[in-house]
Amino acid sequence: MRIPPPGNMARIHLFEFEDQQAFPSFLRNYMTDFLQFLSNKTRLFHPILPLLAEAIRQSGSRQLIDLASGGGGGLLGLLDELRQKFPELRVLQTDYYPNRDAAAYLQQTRPDVDYLDVPVDARQVPTHLKGLRTLFLALHHFRPADARAILQNAIDARSGIAIFEGQEHSLPSLLAMFFSPVSVLLTTPFIRPFRLGRLVFTYLIPLVPLCVWWDGIVSSLRTYSVDEMRALIHSLDRHDTFSWHIGRIKSGPAAVLYLIGTAQESATQIQLI
């Protein structure tokens, strides 16, 4: 029996708690706060810095429109180094379910980052939000039709887009997610903003670690492989008017999958590989 290489197994779209409209917003916020904290403390996305910097340069924009930002997302840990290259860089974070506690905390700790406190649908970004669009740990939440809508909307708006996933559909990734409750238990006291409820629903009523465990495993099952991302691109109208860069890069024991597209008139040609 041939075992597929990492990330090449067909995705399975099971449900995640975080996606459910009826899911309590405070629990969703605790979960996205954890993801933001862990991805930045472990520097998960640090290896993609050159890719993102090149996408910013090629896009011709000095504003990032971060979609599905949750509690701040993986972008926050990259900003200081990005601003060394682009001092004028501006950042606007958005989400379909805005994490208003995280937004308020960012206003105090990162005044250089704005967080829009009204829902923004990544499939239909308002036309006045202009800049290079980014998604961290988010594409897997969308079924193929919705993922295509995100990409098609970027093409239609002539807006560059850079997508990064920190898990993949592979046995090592699934094993890491299986033990994710341990990370929740170890890191929760250090996550900011401090919330007493976060401690209650982590240690006394362990809903946060249980939901992170389930959603983490499902996230790996849902993640688009490099080949599946290529297929998404080839299914889009006018996809050839953009330059696309799709791949997988190591990040410590894990890997980051990426999909980057920029309009050709503002970019040197990147081959779809």
mmCIF file of C-alpha atoms in Angstrom:
data_model
loop_
_atom_site.group_PDB
_atom_site.id
_atom_site.type_symbol
_atom_site.label_atom_id
_atom_site.label_comp_id
_atom_site.label_asym_id
_atom_site.label_seq_id
_atom_site.Cartn_x
_atom_site.Cartn_y
_atom_site.Cartn_z
ATOM 1 C CA MET A 1 0.000 0.000 0.000
ATOM 2 C CA ARG A 2 1.428 3.390 -1.000
ATOM 3 C CA ILE A 3 1.381 5.986 1.798
ATOM 4 C CA PRO A 4 0.707 9.512 0.492
ATOM 5 C CA PRO A 5 3.430 12.080 1.210
ATOM 6 C CA PRO A 6 2.728 14.671 3.932
ATOM 7 C CA GLY A 7 -0.119 16.990 3.072
ATOM 8 C CA ASN A 8 -1.226 14.993 0.004
ATOM 9 C CA MET A 9 -4.096 13.028 1.562
ATOM 10 C CA ALA A 10 -7.541 14.165 0.454
ATOM 11 C CA ARG A 11 -9.034 16.675 2.875
ATOM 12 C CA ILE A 12 -12.059 15.795 5.014
ATOM 13 C CA HIS A 13 -14.380 18.637 5.982
ATOM 14 C CA LEU A 14 -15.734 17.725 9.423
ATOM 15 C CA PHE A 15 -17.246 20.383 11.691
ATOM 16 C CA GLU A 16 -15.241 22.654 13.990
ATOM 17 C CA PHE A 17 -16.714 24.231 17.096
ATOM 18 C CA GLU A 18 -15.093 27.553 16.250
ATOM 19 C CA ASP A 19 -17.061 27.818 12.992
ATOM 20 C CA GLN A 20 -20.507 27.389 14.526
ATOM 21 C CA GLN A 21 -22.521 30.574 14.792
ATOM 22 C CA ALA A 22 -24.174 29.328 17.993
ATOM 23 C CA PHE A 23 -20.824 28.570 19.644
ATOM 24 C CA PRO A 24 -20.302 30.905 22.643
ATOM 25 C CA SER A 25 -18.193 33.848 21.533
ATOM 26 C CA PHE A 26 -16.159 33.907 24.754
ATOM 27 C CA LEU A 27 -15.039 30.302 24.168
ATOM 28 C CA ARG A 28 -14.197 31.082 20.537
ATOM 29 C CA ASN A 29 -12.130 34.038 21.745
ATOM 30 C CA TYR A 30 -10.260 31.911 24.288
ATOM 31 C CA MET A 31 -9.416 29.456 21.515
ATOM 32 C CA THR A 32 -8.236 32.077 19.020
ATOM 33 C CA ASP A 33 -6.237 33.809 21.772
ATOM 34 C CA PHE A 34 -4.456 30.501 22.363
ATOM 35 C CA LEU A 35 -3.707 30.041 18.666
ATOM 36 C CA GLN A 36 -2.318 33.563 18.408
ATOM 37 C CA PHE A 37 -0.155 33.092 21.507
ATOM 38 C CA LEU A 38 1.233 29.703 20.504
ATOM 39 C CA SER A 39 1.960 30.508 16.857
ATOM 40 C CA ASN A 40 3.826 33.678 17.788
ATOM 41 C CA LYS A 41 5.709 32.325 20.808
ATOM 42 C CA THR A 42 6.926 29.324 18.818
ATOM 43 C CA ARG A 43 7.748 31.576 15.815
ATOM 44 C CA LEU A 44 5.820 29.125 13.672
ATOM 45 C CA PHE A 45 5.542 31.536 10.752
ATOM 46 C CA HIS A 46 9.027 33.013 10.933
ATOM 47 C CA PRO A 47 10.301 30.970 7.937
ATOM 48 C CA ILE A 48 7.740 32.609 5.638
ATOM 49 C CA LEU A 49 9.000 36.147 6.322
ATOM 50 C CA PRO A 50 10.927 36.392 3.025
ATOM 51 C CA LEU A 51 7.881 35.127 1.121
ATOM 52 C CA LEU A 52 5.560 37.649 2.739
ATOM 53 C CA ALA A 53 8.050 40.485 2.311
ATOM 54 C CA GLU A 54 8.355 39.676 -1.390
ATOM 55 C CA ALA A 55 4.553 39.549 -1.709
ATOM 56 C CA ILE A 56 4.306 43.003 -0.114
ATOM 57 C CA ARG A 57 6.941 44.341 -2.500
ATOM 58 C CA GLN A 58 5.287 42.806 -5.561
ATOM 59 C CA SER A 59 1.785 43.905 -4.556
ATOM 60 C CA GLY A 60 2.861 47.539 -4.553
ATOM 61 C CA SER A 61 0.773 48.092 -1.402
ATOM 62 C CA ARG A 62 1.977 49.087 2.040
ATOM 63 C CA GLN A 63 -1.179 47.995 3.815
ATOM 64 C CA LEU A 64 -2.058 44.469 4.938
ATOM 65 C CA ILE A 65 -5.714 43.491 5.224
ATOM 66 C CA ASP A 66 -5.569 40.497 7.549
ATOM 67 C CA LEU A 67 -8.666 38.310 7.170
ATOM 68 C CA ALA A 68 -9.988 35.830 9.744
ATOM 69 C CA SER A 69 -7.626 37.381 12.304
ATOM 70 C CA GLY A 70 -9.262 35.827 15.367
ATOM 71 C CA GLY A 71 -7.220 36.818 18.413
ATOM 72 C CA GLY A 72 -4.584 38.578 16.313
ATOM 73 C CA GLY A 73 -3.210 35.615 14.424
ATOM 74 C CA GLY A 74 0.254 34.639 13.246
ATOM 75 C CA LEU A 75 0.849 37.976 11.555
ATOM 76 C CA LEU A 76 1.533 39.792 14.843
ATOM 77 C CA GLY A 77 4.810 37.968 15.451
ATOM 78 C CA LEU A 78 6.151 39.050 12.054
ATOM 79 C CA LEU A 79 5.366 42.760 12.113
ATOM 80 C CA ASP A 80 8.510 44.090 13.811
ATOM 81 C CA GLU A 81 10.743 42.435 11.244
ATOM 82 C CA LEU A 82 8.466 43.380 8.348
ATOM 83 C CA ARG A 83 8.591 47.009 9.410
ATOM 84 C CA GLN A 84 12.368 46.939 9.250
ATOM 85 C CA LYS A 85 11.889 46.411 5.505
ATOM 86 C CA PHE A 86 8.720 48.502 5.139
ATOM 87 C CA PRO A 87 8.664 51.223 7.840
ATOM 88 C CA GLU A 88 5.418 52.679 6.493
ATOM 89 C CA LEU A 89 3.552 49.339 6.627
ATOM 90 C CA ARG A 90 -0.002 49.559 7.985
ATOM 91 C CA VAL A 91 -2.074 46.630 9.264
ATOM 92 C CA LEU A 92 -5.834 46.224 9.508
ATOM 93 C CA GLN A 93 -7.115 43.037 11.124
ATOM 94 C CA THR A 94 -10.608 41.697 10.466
ATOM 95 C CA ASP A 95 -12.750 38.670 11.246
ATOM 96 C CA TYR A 96 -16.228 37.328 10.544
ATOM 97 C CA TYR A 97 -16.505 36.911 14.322
ATOM 98 C CA PRO A 98 -14.420 39.846 15.613
ATOM 99 C CA ASN A 99 -12.559 39.135 18.863
ATOM 100 C CA ARG A 100 -13.328 42.467 20.519
ATOM 101 C CA ASP A 101 -11.373 41.648 23.688
ATOM 102 C CA ALA A 102 -8.281 41.013 21.576
ATOM 103 C CA ALA A 103 -8.952 44.201 19.608
ATOM 104 C CA ALA A 104 -9.108 46.250 22.816
ATOM 105 C CA TYR A 105 -5.902 44.641 24.063
ATOM 106 C CA LEU A 106 -4.171 45.369 20.767
ATOM 107 C CA GLN A 107 -5.118 49.044 21.050
ATOM 108 C CA GLN A 108 -3.158 49.160 24.303
ATOM 109 C CA THR A 109 -0.184 47.010 23.320
ATOM 110 C CA ARG A 110 0.071 47.390 19.523
ATOM 111 C CA PRO A 111 -1.238 50.841 18.570
ATOM 112 C CA ASP A 112 0.326 50.256 15.153
ATOM 113 C CA VAL A 113 -2.323 47.583 14.429
ATOM 114 C CA ASP A 114 -5.981 48.384 13.796
ATOM 115 C CA TYR A 115 -8.727 45.792 14.332
ATOM 116 C CA LEU A 116 -12.052 46.375 12.608
ATOM 117 C CA ASP A 117 -14.821 45.549 15.077
ATOM 118 C CA VAL A 118 -17.515 44.756 12.496
ATOM 119 C CA PRO A 119 -17.792 41.394 10.684
ATOM 120 C CA VAL A 120 -15.808 41.053 7.465
ATOM 121 C CA ASP A 121 -16.462 38.100 5.163
ATOM 122 C CA ALA A 122 -13.229 36.885 3.546
ATOM 123 C CA ARG A 123 -15.294 35.683 0.567
ATOM 124 C CA GLN A 124 -16.545 39.201 -0.160
ATOM 125 C CA VAL A 125 -14.167 41.785 1.224
ATOM 126 C CA PRO A 126 -15.577 45.334 1.154
ATOM 127 C CA THR A 127 -14.126 47.231 -1.776
ATOM 128 C CA HIS A 128 -12.852 50.088 0.383
ATOM 129 C CA LEU A 129 -10.482 47.723 2.225
ATOM 130 C CA LYS A 130 -7.482 47.922 -0.058
ATOM 131 C CA GLY A 131 -4.133 46.240 0.423
ATOM 132 C CA LEU A 132 -2.414 42.867 0.334
ATOM 133 C CA ARG A 133 -4.803 40.358 1.887
ATOM 134 C CA THR A 134 -3.411 37.808 4.350
ATOM 135 C CA LEU A 135 -4.903 34.729 5.991
ATOM 136 C CA PHE A 136 -3.113 32.839 8.747
ATOM 137 C CA LEU A 137 -4.448 29.469 9.953
ATOM 138 C CA ALA A 138 -7.738 30.164 8.207
ATOM 139 C CA LEU A 139 -8.145 28.665 4.713
ATOM 140 C CA HIS A 140 -8.998 25.214 6.082
ATOM 141 C CA HIS A 141 -12.164 26.633 7.652
ATOM 142 C CA PHE A 142 -13.656 27.048 4.172
ATOM 143 C CA ARG A 143 -15.100 24.386 1.916
ATOM 144 C CA PRO A 144 -13.742 24.377 -1.661
ATOM 145 C CA ALA A 145 -16.528 26.589 -3.044
ATOM 146 C CA ASP A 146 -15.900 29.160 -0.312
ATOM 147 C CA ALA A 147 -12.113 28.906 -0.666
ATOM 148 C CA ARG A 148 -12.515 29.596 -4.386
ATOM 149 C CA ALA A 149 -14.748 32.570 -3.531
ATOM 150 C CA ILE A 150 -11.982 34.031 -1.327
ATOM 151 C CA LEU A 151 -9.439 33.697 -4.117
ATOM 152 C CA GLN A 152 -11.814 34.826 -6.867
ATOM 153 C CA ASN A 153 -12.760 37.911 -4.862
ATOM 154 C CA ALA A 154 -9.064 38.814 -4.595
ATOM 155 C CA ILE A 155 -8.620 38.390 -8.355
ATOM 156 C CA ASP A 156 -11.735 40.447 -9.102
ATOM 157 C CA ALA A 157 -10.474 43.227 -6.811
ATOM 158 C CA ARG A 158 -6.955 43.017 -8.295
ATOM 159 C CA SER A 159 -5.746 42.540 -4.728
ATOM 160 C CA GLY A 160 -2.749 40.426 -3.824
ATOM 161 C CA ILE A 161 -3.375 37.608 -1.377
ATOM 162 C CA ALA A 162 -1.040 35.584 0.859
ATOM 163 C CA ILE A 163 -2.343 32.503 2.688
ATOM 164 C CA PHE A 164 -0.435 30.492 5.302
ATOM 165 C CA GLU A 165 -1.406 27.301 7.144
ATOM 166 C CA GLY A 166 0.533 25.939 10.113
ATOM 167 C CA GLN A 167 -0.799 22.384 9.979
ATOM 168 C CA GLU A 168 -1.318 19.847 7.239
ATOM 169 C CA HIS A 169 -3.174 16.648 6.463
ATOM 170 C CA SER A 170 -0.474 14.260 7.637
ATOM 171 C CA LEU A 171 0.155 11.819 10.473
ATOM 172 C CA PRO A 172 2.774 14.003 12.273
ATOM 173 C CA SER A 173 0.418 16.987 12.195
ATOM 174 C CA LEU A 174 -2.480 14.897 13.481
ATOM 175 C CA LEU A 175 -0.322 13.577 16.315
ATOM 176 C CA ALA A 176 0.723 17.110 17.270
ATOM 177 C CA MET A 177 -2.933 18.163 17.369
ATOM 178 C CA PHE A 178 -3.822 15.103 19.432
ATOM 179 C CA PHE A 179 -1.578 16.394 22.221
ATOM 180 C CA SER A 180 -2.642 20.054 21.854
ATOM 181 C CA PRO A 181 -4.582 20.077 25.175
ATOM 182 C CA VAL A 182 -1.227 19.790 26.955
ATOM 183 C CA SER A 183 -0.129 23.033 25.268
ATOM 184 C CA VAL A 184 -3.368 24.711 26.330
ATOM 185 C CA LEU A 185 -2.856 23.683 29.960
ATOM 186 C CA LEU A 186 0.776 24.851 29.995
ATOM 187 C CA THR A 187 0.314 28.191 28.248
ATOM 188 C CA THR A 188 -3.040 29.482 29.517
ATOM 189 C CA PRO A 189 -1.642 31.417 32.539
ATOM 190 C CA PHE A 190 0.568 33.442 30.174
ATOM 191 C CA ILE A 191 -2.043 34.394 27.565
ATOM 192 C CA ARG A 192 -3.088 38.032 27.493
ATOM 193 C CA PRO A 193 -5.428 39.743 27.968
ATOM 194 C CA PHE A 194 -5.910 37.986 31.300
ATOM 195 C CA ARG A 195 -9.398 36.600 31.785
ATOM 196 C CA LEU A 196 -10.581 34.738 34.890
ATOM 197 C CA GLY A 197 -13.038 32.886 32.691
ATOM 198 C CA ARG A 198 -10.133 31.538 30.635
ATOM 199 C CA LEU A 199 -8.792 29.821 33.762
ATOM 200 C CA VAL A 200 -12.236 28.522 34.734
ATOM 201 C CA PHE A 201 -12.966 27.011 31.324
ATOM 202 C CA THR A 202 -9.464 25.585 30.987
ATOM 203 C CA TYR A 203 -8.850 24.011 34.394
ATOM 204 C CA LEU A 204 -12.154 23.712 36.276
ATOM 205 C CA ILE A 205 -14.464 23.110 33.309
ATOM 206 C CA PRO A 206 -12.014 22.031 30.577
ATOM 207 C CA LEU A 207 -14.041 23.104 27.557
ATOM 208 C CA VAL A 208 -11.200 25.107 25.998
ATOM 209 C CA PRO A 209 -8.659 22.241 25.839
ATOM 210 C CA LEU A 210 -11.334 19.816 24.648
ATOM 211 C CA CYS A 211 -12.544 22.153 21.892
ATOM 212 C CA VAL A 212 -8.966 22.985 20.870
ATOM 213 C CA TRP A 213 -8.240 19.238 20.724
ATOM 214 C CA TRP A 214 -11.201 18.525 18.449
ATOM 215 C CA ASP A 215 -10.782 21.585 16.247
ATOM 216 C CA GLY A 216 -7.034 20.975 15.947
ATOM 217 C CA ILE A 217 -7.486 17.425 14.690
ATOM 218 C CA VAL A 218 -10.239 18.518 12.311
ATOM 219 C CA SER A 219 -8.088 21.427 11.091
ATOM 220 C CA SER A 220 -5.415 18.963 9.998
ATOM 221 C CA LEU A 221 -8.016 16.830 8.221
ATOM 222 C CA ARG A 222 -9.420 19.925 6.499
ATOM 223 C CA THR A 223 -6.147 21.486 5.361
ATOM 224 C CA TYR A 224 -5.651 21.850 1.625
ATOM 225 C CA SER A 225 -2.533 20.179 0.285
ATOM 226 C CA VAL A 226 -0.230 21.904 -2.197
ATOM 227 C CA ASP A 227 -1.879 19.950 -5.026
ATOM 228 C CA GLU A 228 -5.354 20.861 -3.801
ATOM 229 C CA MET A 229 -4.409 24.530 -3.628
ATOM 230 C CA ARG A 230 -3.119 24.328 -7.189
ATOM 231 C CA ALA A 231 -6.441 22.837 -8.239
ATOM 232 C CA LEU A 232 -8.290 25.694 -6.553
ATOM 233 C CA ILE A 233 -6.238 28.229 -8.502
ATOM 234 C CA HIS A 234 -6.786 26.522 -11.852
ATOM 235 C CA SER A 235 -10.551 26.548 -11.258
ATOM 236 C CA LEU A 236 -10.680 30.356 -10.987
ATOM 237 C CA ASP A 237 -11.711 32.839 -13.673
ATOM 238 C CA ARG A 238 -8.767 34.914 -14.950
ATOM 239 C CA HIS A 239 -6.334 33.091 -12.684
ATOM 240 C CA ASP A 240 -3.682 33.658 -15.331
ATOM 241 C CA THR A 241 -3.825 37.412 -14.692
ATOM 242 C CA PHE A 242 -2.113 36.745 -11.362
ATOM 243 C CA SER A 243 1.274 35.260 -10.551
ATOM 244 C CA TRP A 244 1.020 32.384 -8.065
ATOM 245 C CA HIS A 245 3.513 30.811 -5.697
ATOM 246 C CA ILE A 246 2.377 27.677 -3.851
ATOM 247 C CA GLY A 247 4.463 25.420 -1.654
ATOM 248 C CA ARG A 248 5.466 24.002 1.700
ATOM 249 C CA ILE A 249 8.299 25.175 3.941
ATOM 250 C CA LYS A 250 9.724 23.601 7.097
ATOM 251 C CA SER A 251 9.252 25.369 10.415
ATOM 252 C CA GLY A 252 11.014 23.464 13.171
ATOM 253 C CA PRO A 253 9.372 20.038 13.463
ATOM 254 C CA ALA A 254 6.281 21.341 11.634
ATOM 255 C CA ALA A 255 5.642 22.838 8.204
ATOM 256 C CA VAL A 256 3.870 25.864 6.795
ATOM 257 C CA LEU A 257 1.855 25.609 3.589
ATOM 258 C CA TYR A 258 1.523 28.785 1.570
ATOM 259 C CA LEU A 259 -0.403 30.175 -1.386
ATOM 260 C CA ILE A 260 0.564 33.647 -2.631
ATOM 261 C CA GLY A 261 -0.901 35.515 -5.570
ATOM 262 C CA THR A 262 -0.199 39.000 -6.922
ATOM 263 C CA ALA A 263 -1.627 40.824 -9.908
ATOM 264 C CA GLN A 264 0.772 40.571 -12.818
ATOM 265 C CA GLU A 265 0.872 44.248 -13.692
ATOM 266 C CA SER A 266 2.428 44.929 -10.273
ATOM 267 C CA ALA A 267 4.584 41.833 -10.094
ATOM 268 C CA THR A 268 7.401 40.049 -11.786
ATOM 269 C CA GLN A 269 6.227 36.704 -13.087
ATOM 270 C CA ILE A 270 6.172 33.852 -10.555
ATOM 271 C CA GLN A 271 5.598 30.432 -11.985
ATOM 272 C CA LEU A 272 2.843 28.241 -10.588
ATOM 273 C CA ILE A 273 4.865 25.369 -9.101
#
